[in-house]
Coordinates of C-alpha atoms in Angstrom, one line a residue:
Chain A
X280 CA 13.4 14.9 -22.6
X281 CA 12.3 11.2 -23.6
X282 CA 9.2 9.9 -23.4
X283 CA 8.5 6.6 -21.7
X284 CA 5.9 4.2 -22.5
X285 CA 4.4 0.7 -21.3
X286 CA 2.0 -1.7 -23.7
X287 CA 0.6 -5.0 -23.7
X288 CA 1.4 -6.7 -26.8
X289 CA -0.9 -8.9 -29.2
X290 CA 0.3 -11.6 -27.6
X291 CA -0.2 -10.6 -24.2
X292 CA 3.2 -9.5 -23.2
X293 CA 4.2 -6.2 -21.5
X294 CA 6.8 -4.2 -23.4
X295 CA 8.6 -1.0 -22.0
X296 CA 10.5 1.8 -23.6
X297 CA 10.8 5.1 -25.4
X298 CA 8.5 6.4 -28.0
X299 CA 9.5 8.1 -30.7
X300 CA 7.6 9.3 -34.2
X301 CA 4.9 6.3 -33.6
X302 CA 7.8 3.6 -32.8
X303 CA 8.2 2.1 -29.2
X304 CA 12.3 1.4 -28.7
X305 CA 12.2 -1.5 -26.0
X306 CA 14.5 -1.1 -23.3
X307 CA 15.0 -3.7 -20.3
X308 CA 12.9 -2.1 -17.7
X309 CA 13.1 1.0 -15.9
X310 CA 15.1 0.0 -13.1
X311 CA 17.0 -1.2 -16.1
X312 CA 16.7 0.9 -18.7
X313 CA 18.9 -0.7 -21.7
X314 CA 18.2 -1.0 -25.4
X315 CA 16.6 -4.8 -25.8
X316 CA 17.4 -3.4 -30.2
X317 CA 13.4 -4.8 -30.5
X318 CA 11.7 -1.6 -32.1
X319 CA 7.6 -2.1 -32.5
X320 CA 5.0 0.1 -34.2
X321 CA 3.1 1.4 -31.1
X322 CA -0.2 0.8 -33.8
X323 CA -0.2 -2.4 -32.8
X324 CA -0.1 -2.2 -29.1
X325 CA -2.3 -1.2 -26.2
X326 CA -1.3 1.3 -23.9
X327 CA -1.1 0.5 -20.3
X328 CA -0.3 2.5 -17.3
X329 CA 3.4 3.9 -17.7
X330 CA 4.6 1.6 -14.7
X331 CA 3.1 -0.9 -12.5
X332 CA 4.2 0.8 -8.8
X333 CA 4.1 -1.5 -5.8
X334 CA 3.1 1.6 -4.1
X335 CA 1.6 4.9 -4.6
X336 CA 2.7 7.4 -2.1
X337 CA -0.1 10.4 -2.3
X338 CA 0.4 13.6 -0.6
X339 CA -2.4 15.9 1.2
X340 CA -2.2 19.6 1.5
X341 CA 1.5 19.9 -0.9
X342 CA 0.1 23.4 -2.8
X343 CA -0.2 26.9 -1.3
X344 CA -3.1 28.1 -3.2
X345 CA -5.0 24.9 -1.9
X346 CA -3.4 25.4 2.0
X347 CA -4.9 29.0 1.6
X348 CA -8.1 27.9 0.9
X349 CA -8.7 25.4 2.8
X350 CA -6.7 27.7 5.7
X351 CA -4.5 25.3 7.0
X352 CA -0.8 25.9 7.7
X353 CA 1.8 23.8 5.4
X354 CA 3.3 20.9 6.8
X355 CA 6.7 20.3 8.1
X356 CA 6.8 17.0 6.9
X357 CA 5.3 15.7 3.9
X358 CA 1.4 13.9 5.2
X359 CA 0.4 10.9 2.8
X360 CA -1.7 8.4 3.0
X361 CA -1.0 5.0 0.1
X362 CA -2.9 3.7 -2.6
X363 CA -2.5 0.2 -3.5
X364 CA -1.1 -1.6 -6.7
X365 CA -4.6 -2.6 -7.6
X366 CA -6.0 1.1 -8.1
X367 CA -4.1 1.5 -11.0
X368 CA -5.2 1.7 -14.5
X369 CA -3.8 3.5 -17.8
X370 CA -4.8 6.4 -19.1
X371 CA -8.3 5.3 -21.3
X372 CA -9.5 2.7 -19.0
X373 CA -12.9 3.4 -17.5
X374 CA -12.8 4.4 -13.5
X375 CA -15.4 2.5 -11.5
X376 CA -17.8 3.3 -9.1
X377 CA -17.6 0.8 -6.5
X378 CA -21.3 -1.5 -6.3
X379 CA -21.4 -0.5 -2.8
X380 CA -21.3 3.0 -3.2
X381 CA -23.3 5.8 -4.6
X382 CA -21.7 8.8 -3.6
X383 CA -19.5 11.6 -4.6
X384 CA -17.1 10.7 -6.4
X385 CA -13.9 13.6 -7.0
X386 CA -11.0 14.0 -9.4
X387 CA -7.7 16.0 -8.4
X388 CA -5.4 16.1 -11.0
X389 CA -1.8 15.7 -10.1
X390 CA 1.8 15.4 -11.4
X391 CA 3.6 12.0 -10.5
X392 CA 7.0 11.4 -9.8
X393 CA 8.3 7.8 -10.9
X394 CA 11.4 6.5 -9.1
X395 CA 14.0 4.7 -10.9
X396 CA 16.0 3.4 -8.1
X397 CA 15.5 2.0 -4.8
X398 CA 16.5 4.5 -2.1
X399 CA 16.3 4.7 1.3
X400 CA 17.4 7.9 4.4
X401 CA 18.6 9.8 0.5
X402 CA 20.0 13.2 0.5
X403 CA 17.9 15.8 -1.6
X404 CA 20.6 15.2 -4.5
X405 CA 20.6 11.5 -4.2
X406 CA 16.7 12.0 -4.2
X407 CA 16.8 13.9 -6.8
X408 CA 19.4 11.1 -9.1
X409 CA 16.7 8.8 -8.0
X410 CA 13.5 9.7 -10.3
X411 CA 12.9 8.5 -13.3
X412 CA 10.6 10.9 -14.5
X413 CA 7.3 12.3 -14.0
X414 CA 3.4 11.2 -15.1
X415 CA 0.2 12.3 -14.7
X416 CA -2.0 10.9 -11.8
X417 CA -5.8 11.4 -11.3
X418 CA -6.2 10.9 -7.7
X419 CA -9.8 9.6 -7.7
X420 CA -11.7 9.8 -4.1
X421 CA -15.3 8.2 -2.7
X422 CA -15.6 11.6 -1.0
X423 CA -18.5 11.0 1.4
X424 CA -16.7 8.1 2.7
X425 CA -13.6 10.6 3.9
X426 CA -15.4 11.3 7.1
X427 CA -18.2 9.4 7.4
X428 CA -16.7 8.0 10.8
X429 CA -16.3 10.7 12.7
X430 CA -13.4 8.3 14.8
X431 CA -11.5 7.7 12.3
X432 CA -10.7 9.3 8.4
X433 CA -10.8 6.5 6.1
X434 CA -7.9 7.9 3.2
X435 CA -6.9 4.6 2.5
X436 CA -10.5 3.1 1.5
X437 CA -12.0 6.1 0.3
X438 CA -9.0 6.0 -2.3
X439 CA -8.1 2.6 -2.2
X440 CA -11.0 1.3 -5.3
X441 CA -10.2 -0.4 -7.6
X442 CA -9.5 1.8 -10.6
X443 CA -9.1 5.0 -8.6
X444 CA -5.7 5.8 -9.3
X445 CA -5.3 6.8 -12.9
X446 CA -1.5 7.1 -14.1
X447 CA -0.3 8.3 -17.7
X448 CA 0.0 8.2 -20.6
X449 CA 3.6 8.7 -20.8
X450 CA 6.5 9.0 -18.2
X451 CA 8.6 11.5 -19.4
X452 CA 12.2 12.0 -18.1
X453 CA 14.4 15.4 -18.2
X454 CA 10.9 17.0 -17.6
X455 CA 11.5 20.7 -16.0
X456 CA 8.6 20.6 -13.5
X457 CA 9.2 24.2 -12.4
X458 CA 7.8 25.5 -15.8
X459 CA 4.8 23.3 -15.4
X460 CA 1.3 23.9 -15.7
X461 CA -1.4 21.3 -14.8
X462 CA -5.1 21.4 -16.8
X463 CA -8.0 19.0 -15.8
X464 CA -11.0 19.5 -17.5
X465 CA -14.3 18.1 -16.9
X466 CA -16.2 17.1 -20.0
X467 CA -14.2 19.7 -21.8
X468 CA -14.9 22.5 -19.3
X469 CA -11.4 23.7 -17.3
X470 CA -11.6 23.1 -13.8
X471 CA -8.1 23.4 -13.2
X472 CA -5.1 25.3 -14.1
X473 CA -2.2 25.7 -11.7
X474 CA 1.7 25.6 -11.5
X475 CA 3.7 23.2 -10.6
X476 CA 6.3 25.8 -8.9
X477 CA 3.4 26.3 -6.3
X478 CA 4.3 22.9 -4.6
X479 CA 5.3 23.0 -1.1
X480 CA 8.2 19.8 -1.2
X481 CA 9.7 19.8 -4.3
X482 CA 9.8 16.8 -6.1
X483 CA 13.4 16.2 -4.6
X484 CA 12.5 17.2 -1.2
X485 CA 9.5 14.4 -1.6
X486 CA 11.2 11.8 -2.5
X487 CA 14.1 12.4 0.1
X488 CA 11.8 13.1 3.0
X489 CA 9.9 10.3 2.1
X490 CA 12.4 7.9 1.9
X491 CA 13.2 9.1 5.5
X492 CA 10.3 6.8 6.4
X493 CA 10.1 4.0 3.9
X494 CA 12.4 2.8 1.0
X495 CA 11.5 4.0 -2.5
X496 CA 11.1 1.6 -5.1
X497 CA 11.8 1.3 -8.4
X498 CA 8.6 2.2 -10.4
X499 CA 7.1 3.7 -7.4
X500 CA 4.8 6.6 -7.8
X501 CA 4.7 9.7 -5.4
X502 CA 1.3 11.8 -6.4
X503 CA 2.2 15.3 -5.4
X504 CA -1.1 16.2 -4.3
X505 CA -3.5 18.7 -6.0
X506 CA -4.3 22.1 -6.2
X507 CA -7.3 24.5 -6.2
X508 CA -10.4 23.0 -8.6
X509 CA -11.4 19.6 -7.1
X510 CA -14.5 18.7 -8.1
X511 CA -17.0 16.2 -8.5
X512 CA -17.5 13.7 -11.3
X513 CA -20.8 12.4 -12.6
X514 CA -21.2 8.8 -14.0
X515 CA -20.5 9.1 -17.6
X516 CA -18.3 12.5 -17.5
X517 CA -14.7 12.1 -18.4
X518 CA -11.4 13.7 -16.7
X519 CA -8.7 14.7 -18.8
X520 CA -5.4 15.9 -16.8
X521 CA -3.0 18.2 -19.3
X522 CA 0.6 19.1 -18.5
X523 CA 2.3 20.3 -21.9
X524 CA 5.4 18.4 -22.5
X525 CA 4.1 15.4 -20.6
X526 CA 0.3 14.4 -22.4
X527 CA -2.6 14.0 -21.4
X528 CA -4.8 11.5 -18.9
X529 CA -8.1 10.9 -20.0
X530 CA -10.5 8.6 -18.2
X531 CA -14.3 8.4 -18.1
X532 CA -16.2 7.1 -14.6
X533 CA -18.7 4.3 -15.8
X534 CA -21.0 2.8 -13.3
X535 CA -20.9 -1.2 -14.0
X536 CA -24.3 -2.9 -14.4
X537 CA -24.8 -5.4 -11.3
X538 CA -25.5 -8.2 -13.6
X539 CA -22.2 -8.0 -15.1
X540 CA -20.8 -6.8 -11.7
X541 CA -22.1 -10.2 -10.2
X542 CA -20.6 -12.5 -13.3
X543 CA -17.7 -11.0 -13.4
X544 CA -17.3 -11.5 -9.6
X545 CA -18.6 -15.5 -9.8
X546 CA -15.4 -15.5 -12.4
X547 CA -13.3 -13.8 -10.5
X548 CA -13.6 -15.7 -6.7
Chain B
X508 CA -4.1 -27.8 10.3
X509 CA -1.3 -27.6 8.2
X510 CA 1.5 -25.2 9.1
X511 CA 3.0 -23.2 5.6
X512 CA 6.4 -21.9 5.8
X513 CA 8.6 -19.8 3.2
X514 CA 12.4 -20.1 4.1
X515 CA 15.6 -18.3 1.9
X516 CA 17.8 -21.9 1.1
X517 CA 21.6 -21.4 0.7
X518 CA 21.9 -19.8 -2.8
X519 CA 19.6 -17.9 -2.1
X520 CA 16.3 -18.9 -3.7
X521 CA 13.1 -19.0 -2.0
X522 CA 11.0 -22.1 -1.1
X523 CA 7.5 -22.4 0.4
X524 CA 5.8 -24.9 1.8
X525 CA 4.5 -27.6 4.7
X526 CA 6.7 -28.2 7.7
X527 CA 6.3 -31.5 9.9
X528 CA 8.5 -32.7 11.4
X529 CA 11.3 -30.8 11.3
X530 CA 11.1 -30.8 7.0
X531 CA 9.9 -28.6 4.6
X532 CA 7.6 -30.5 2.0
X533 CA 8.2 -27.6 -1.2
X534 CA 4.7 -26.1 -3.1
X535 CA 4.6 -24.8 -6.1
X536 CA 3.3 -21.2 -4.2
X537 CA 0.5 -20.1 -2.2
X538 CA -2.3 -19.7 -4.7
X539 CA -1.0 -22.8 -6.8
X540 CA -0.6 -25.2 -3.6
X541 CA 0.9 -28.5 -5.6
X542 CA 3.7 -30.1 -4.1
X543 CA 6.8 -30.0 -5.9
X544 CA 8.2 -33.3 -4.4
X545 CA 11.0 -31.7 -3.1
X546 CA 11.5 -32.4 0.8
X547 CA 14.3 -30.5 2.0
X548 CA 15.2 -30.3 6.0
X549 CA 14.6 -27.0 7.8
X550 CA 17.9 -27.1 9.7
X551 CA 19.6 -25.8 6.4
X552 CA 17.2 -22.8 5.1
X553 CA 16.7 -19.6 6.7
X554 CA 12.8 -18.3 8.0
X555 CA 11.8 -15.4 6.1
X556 CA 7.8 -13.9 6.8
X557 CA 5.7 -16.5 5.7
X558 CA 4.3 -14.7 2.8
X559 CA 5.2 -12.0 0.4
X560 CA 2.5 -9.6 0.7
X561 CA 1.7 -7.1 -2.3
X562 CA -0.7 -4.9 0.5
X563 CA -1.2 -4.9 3.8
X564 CA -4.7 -4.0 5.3
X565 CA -4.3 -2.9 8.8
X566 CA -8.1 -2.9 11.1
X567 CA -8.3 -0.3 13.5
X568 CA -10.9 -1.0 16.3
X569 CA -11.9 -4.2 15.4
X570 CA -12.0 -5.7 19.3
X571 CA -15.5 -5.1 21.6
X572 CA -13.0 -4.7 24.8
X573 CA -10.4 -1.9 22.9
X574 CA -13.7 0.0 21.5
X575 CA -15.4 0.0 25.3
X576 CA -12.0 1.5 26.7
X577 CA -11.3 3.9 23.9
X578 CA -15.2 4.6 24.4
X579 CA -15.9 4.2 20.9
X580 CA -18.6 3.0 18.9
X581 CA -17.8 -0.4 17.1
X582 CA -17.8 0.4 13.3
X583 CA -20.4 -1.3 11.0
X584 CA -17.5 -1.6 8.1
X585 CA -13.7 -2.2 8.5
X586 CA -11.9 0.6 9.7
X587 CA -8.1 0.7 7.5
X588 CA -4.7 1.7 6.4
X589 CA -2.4 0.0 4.4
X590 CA 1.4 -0.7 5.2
X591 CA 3.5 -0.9 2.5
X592 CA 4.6 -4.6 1.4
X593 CA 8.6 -3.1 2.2
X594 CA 7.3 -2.5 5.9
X595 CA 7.1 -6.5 6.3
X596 CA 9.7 -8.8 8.2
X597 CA 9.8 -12.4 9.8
X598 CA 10.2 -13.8 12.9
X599 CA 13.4 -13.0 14.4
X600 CA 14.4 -9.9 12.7
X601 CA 15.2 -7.0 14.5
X602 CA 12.6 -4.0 13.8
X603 CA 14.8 -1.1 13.2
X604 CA 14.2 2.3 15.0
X605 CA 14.3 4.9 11.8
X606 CA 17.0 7.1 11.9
X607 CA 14.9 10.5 11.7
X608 CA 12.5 9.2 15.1
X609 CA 13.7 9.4 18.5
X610 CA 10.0 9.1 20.0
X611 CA 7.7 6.2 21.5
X612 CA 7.4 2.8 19.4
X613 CA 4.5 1.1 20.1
X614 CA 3.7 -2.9 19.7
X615 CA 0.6 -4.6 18.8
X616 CA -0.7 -8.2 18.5
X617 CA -3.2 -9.3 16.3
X618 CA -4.1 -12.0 14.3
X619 CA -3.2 -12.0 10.1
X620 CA -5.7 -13.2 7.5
X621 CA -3.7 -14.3 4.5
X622 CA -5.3 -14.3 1.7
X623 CA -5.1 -17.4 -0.7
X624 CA -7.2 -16.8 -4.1
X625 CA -8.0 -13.1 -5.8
X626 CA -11.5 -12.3 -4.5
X627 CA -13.6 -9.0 -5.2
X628 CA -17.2 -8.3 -4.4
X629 CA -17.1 -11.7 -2.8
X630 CA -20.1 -12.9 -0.3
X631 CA -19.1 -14.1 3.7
X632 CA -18.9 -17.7 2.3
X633 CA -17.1 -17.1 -1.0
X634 CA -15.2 -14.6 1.6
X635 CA -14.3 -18.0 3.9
X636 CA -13.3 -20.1 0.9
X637 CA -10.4 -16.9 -0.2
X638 CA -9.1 -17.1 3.3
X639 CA -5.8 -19.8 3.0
X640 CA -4.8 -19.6 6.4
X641 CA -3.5 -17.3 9.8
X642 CA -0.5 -15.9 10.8
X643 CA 0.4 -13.4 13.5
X644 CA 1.2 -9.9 12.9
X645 CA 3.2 -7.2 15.0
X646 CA 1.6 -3.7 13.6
X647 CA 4.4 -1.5 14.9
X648 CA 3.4 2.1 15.3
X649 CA 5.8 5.2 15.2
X650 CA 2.7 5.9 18.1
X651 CA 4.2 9.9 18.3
X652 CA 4.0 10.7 14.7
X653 CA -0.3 9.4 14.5
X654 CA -1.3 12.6 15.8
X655 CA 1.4 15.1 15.1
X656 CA -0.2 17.1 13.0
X657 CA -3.6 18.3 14.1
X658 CA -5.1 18.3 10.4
X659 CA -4.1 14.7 9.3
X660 CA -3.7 11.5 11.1
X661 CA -0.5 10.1 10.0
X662 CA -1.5 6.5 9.9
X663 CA 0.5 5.3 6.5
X664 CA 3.4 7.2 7.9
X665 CA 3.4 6.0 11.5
X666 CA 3.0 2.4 11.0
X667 CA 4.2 2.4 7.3
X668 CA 8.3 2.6 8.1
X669 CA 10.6 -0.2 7.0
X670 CA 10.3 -3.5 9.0
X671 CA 7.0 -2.2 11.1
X672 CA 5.0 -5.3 10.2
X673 CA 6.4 -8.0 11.5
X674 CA 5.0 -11.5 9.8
X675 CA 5.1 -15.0 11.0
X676 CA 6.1 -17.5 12.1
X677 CA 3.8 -19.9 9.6
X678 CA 0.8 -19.6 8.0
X679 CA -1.8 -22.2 9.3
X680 CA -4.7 -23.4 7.3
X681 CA -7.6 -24.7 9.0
X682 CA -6.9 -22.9 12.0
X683 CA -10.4 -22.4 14.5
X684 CA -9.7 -18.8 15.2
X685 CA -12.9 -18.9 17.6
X686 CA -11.0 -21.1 20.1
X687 CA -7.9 -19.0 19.8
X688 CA -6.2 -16.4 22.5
X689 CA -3.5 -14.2 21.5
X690 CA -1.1 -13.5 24.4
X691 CA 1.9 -10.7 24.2
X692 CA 5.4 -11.0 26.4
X693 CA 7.3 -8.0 26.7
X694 CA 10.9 -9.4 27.8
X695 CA 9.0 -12.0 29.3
X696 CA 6.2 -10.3 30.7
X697 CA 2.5 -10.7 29.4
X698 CA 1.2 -7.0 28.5
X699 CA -1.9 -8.5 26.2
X700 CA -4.0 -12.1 26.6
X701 CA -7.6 -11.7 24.3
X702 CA -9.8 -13.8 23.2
X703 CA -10.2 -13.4 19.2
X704 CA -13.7 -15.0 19.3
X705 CA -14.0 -10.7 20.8
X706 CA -13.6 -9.6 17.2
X707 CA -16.4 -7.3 15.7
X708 CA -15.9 -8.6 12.1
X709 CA -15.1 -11.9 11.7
X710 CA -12.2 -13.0 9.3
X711 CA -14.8 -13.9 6.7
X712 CA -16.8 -11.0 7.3
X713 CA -13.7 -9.0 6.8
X714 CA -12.5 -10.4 3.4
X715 CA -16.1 -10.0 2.4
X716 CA -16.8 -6.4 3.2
X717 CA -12.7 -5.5 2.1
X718 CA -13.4 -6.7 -1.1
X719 CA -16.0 -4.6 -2.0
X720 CA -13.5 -2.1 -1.5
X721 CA -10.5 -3.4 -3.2
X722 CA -9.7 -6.3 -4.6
X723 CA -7.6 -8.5 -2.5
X724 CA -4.8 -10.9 -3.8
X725 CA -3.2 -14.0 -2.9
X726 CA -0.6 -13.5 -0.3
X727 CA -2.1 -10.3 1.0
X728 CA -2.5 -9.7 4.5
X729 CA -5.2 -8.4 6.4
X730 CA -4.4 -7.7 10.4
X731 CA -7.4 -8.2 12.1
X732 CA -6.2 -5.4 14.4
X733 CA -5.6 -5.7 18.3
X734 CA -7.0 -5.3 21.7
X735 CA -6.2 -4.4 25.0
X736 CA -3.1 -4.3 26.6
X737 CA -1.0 -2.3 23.5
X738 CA 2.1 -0.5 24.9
X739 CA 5.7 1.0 24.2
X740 CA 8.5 -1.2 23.3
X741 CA 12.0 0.9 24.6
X742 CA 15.1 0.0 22.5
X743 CA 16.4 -3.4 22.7
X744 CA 13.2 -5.2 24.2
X745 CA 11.9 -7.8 22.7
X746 CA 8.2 -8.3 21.4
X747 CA 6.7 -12.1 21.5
X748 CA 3.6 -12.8 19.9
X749 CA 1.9 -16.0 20.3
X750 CA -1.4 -18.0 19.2
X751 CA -1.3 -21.5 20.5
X752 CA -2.2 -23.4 17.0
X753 CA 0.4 -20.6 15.1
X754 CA 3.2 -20.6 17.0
X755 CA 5.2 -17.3 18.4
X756 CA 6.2 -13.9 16.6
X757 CA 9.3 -12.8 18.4
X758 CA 10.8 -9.5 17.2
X759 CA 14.1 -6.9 19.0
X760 CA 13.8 -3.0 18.9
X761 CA 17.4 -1.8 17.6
X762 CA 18.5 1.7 17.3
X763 CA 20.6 1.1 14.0
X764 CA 24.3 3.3 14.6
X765 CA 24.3 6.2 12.3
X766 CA 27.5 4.9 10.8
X767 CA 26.2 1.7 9.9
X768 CA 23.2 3.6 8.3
X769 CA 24.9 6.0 6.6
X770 CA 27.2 3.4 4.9
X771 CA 23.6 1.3 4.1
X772 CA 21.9 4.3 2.2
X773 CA 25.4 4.8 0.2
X774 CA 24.7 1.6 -1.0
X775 CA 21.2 1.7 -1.6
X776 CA 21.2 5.2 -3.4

């Protein structure tokens, strides 16, 4: 197993590669992933999310214990809905509740599968050659937005915010899934604790179904979906996502002050 | 008006910028509009989608006419999904039928915001200034696979394959939408002719209210979603979208040979 790591630099820059006894090893990229020879302390570097996806892919209803409950049958075919590029943040970075909205707000704590090549109509072994490794992913949701039209669920937007898609710390490749447990706690307090091996697609049956229907990307991250546990999160509370042998995703919800809110937009547009 | 273009040259780089008169003068990009002084002739590059965008915010029931024949209520905030940036082609290139999909392909015309500076939280008039120009969109639609499984409408899925969002021709600033019609041909035979001044949410109004949602980005693009008149394109017929002021979206149906596919996801994998 390696660990995988992404930083921005003093100086701005983005470096990627494998961390090891406090020491980053950069390598080209990840679709890339050759020695550069540069070796930095990670002490001087600030941890970003552990790739920057040009999609998430997030599945609905992937666990038994969670089909059960909810009493629906497992799908055929994996159901997903996408979050996009600008959701993500690194594990440590504040979550945000939207200006606009003052509702529930829910965590679901979830492995991630990063692809390392593109791949397209792949065979479950070509699928499975295809990822990288696999992350941590905190699949934040405006809840009451889910079905507040009765015509038409809105996945995307209730999903979609800004900084409600938290991936990391690490990416870690060779990683047995199948002896996996996944831990969230809330403010310390366990609300979840499931395995992995409860998944309905495996992560090789994910990532080749998926790519039935659109090509997978390198850096690409397919959120497995979540288990039993989901709960709400209160301004101020922080969610911290545990699977041993991978790390652990820690992010706090922080409602902005509208006077910053409104500079920062001024700045922004 | 200006009409924007973005063309593949013979080496295969990529130039944007404003045609007249059968030339391309080259800009810098989309968000950093400085000419480059380069003036190179059309006849010698190759049309790609106008823009490269990193989302894709698709409205459903946007239209007064489509809401009072699906007897719906008009929503009082965008309704969307998002197609994935690797679901986008140009003007003349064939959408492929996925290999996995045998049922009903569905076309629809609408108009395309796209998107020229980064704007969040942004009013209607900050909301105007963010808008760079229009374009024309065909939001393809796997249309059997929306409601296939009773528990989760399969909107990312069904209108999220490969080449499903087809882009183009040009981008053109200063375009009055209000005066605008957008009129369909099926092989040659008009299946949708609306008035865009029938919108619920204006373009403005839309980038306003989509930003408080997510942030949007230069070269993003939101379809403004369609109206009336939306039907089944069989394999080999030919889809032409036009807006007199854009120009004209023309896109084929092809059944890709299973040969030929199998060979391309060798290749890809």
């Amino acid at each position: 197993m390696d660990t995988w790591m992404r930083f921005m630099s003093s100086d701005g820059g983005i470096v990627f590669g494998r961390v090891e006894g406090g020491y980053l090893h950069e390598y080209a990229s990840l679709d890339h992933p050759v020695p550069t020879g540069a070796v930095l302390s990670t002490r001087a570097l600030t941890p970003l999310a552990p790739c920057a996806p040009g999609k998430i892919i997030a599945l609905w209803n992937n666990y038994h214990a969670l089909a059960a409950k909810l009493d629906k049958p497992v799908p055929t075919h994996p159901l997903f809905l996408l979050k996009p590029a600008g959701s993500v943040i690194g594990s440590g970075e504040p979550i945000r509740r939207p200006l606009s909205y003052a509702g529930k707000i829910v965590y679901e704590g979830e492995l991630g599968i990063v692809i390392g090549r593109r791949c397209r109509d792949a065979s479950v072994e070509e699928a499975s050659a295809a990822i990288f490794g696999y992350t941590l992913v905190n699949d934040v949701t405006a809840a009451d937005l889910l079905n507040e039209n009765p015509h038409f669920a809105q996945w995307a937007r209730a999903k979609g915010f800004d900084t409600f898609c938290c991936i990391g710390p690490s990416i870690v490749s060779g990683f047995d899934w199948r002896q996996g447990r996944l831990v969230t706690l809330l403010d310390g307090v366990e609300r979840q604790n499931y395995p992995l091996d409860d998944m309905v697609f495996s992560p090789a049956e994910q990532v080749s179904l998926l790519s039935q229907d659109l090509t997978l990307e390198p850096g690409d991250v397919i959120a497995c979906g979540t288990s039993v546990g989901v709960g709400s999160i209160k301004d101020g509370a922080t969610v911290s996502i545990t699977i041993d042998g991978i790390g652990t995703l820690s992010n706090t919800l922080t409602a902005v002050q509208a006077a910053t809110q409104t500079a920062a937009t001024i700045a922004a547009v």
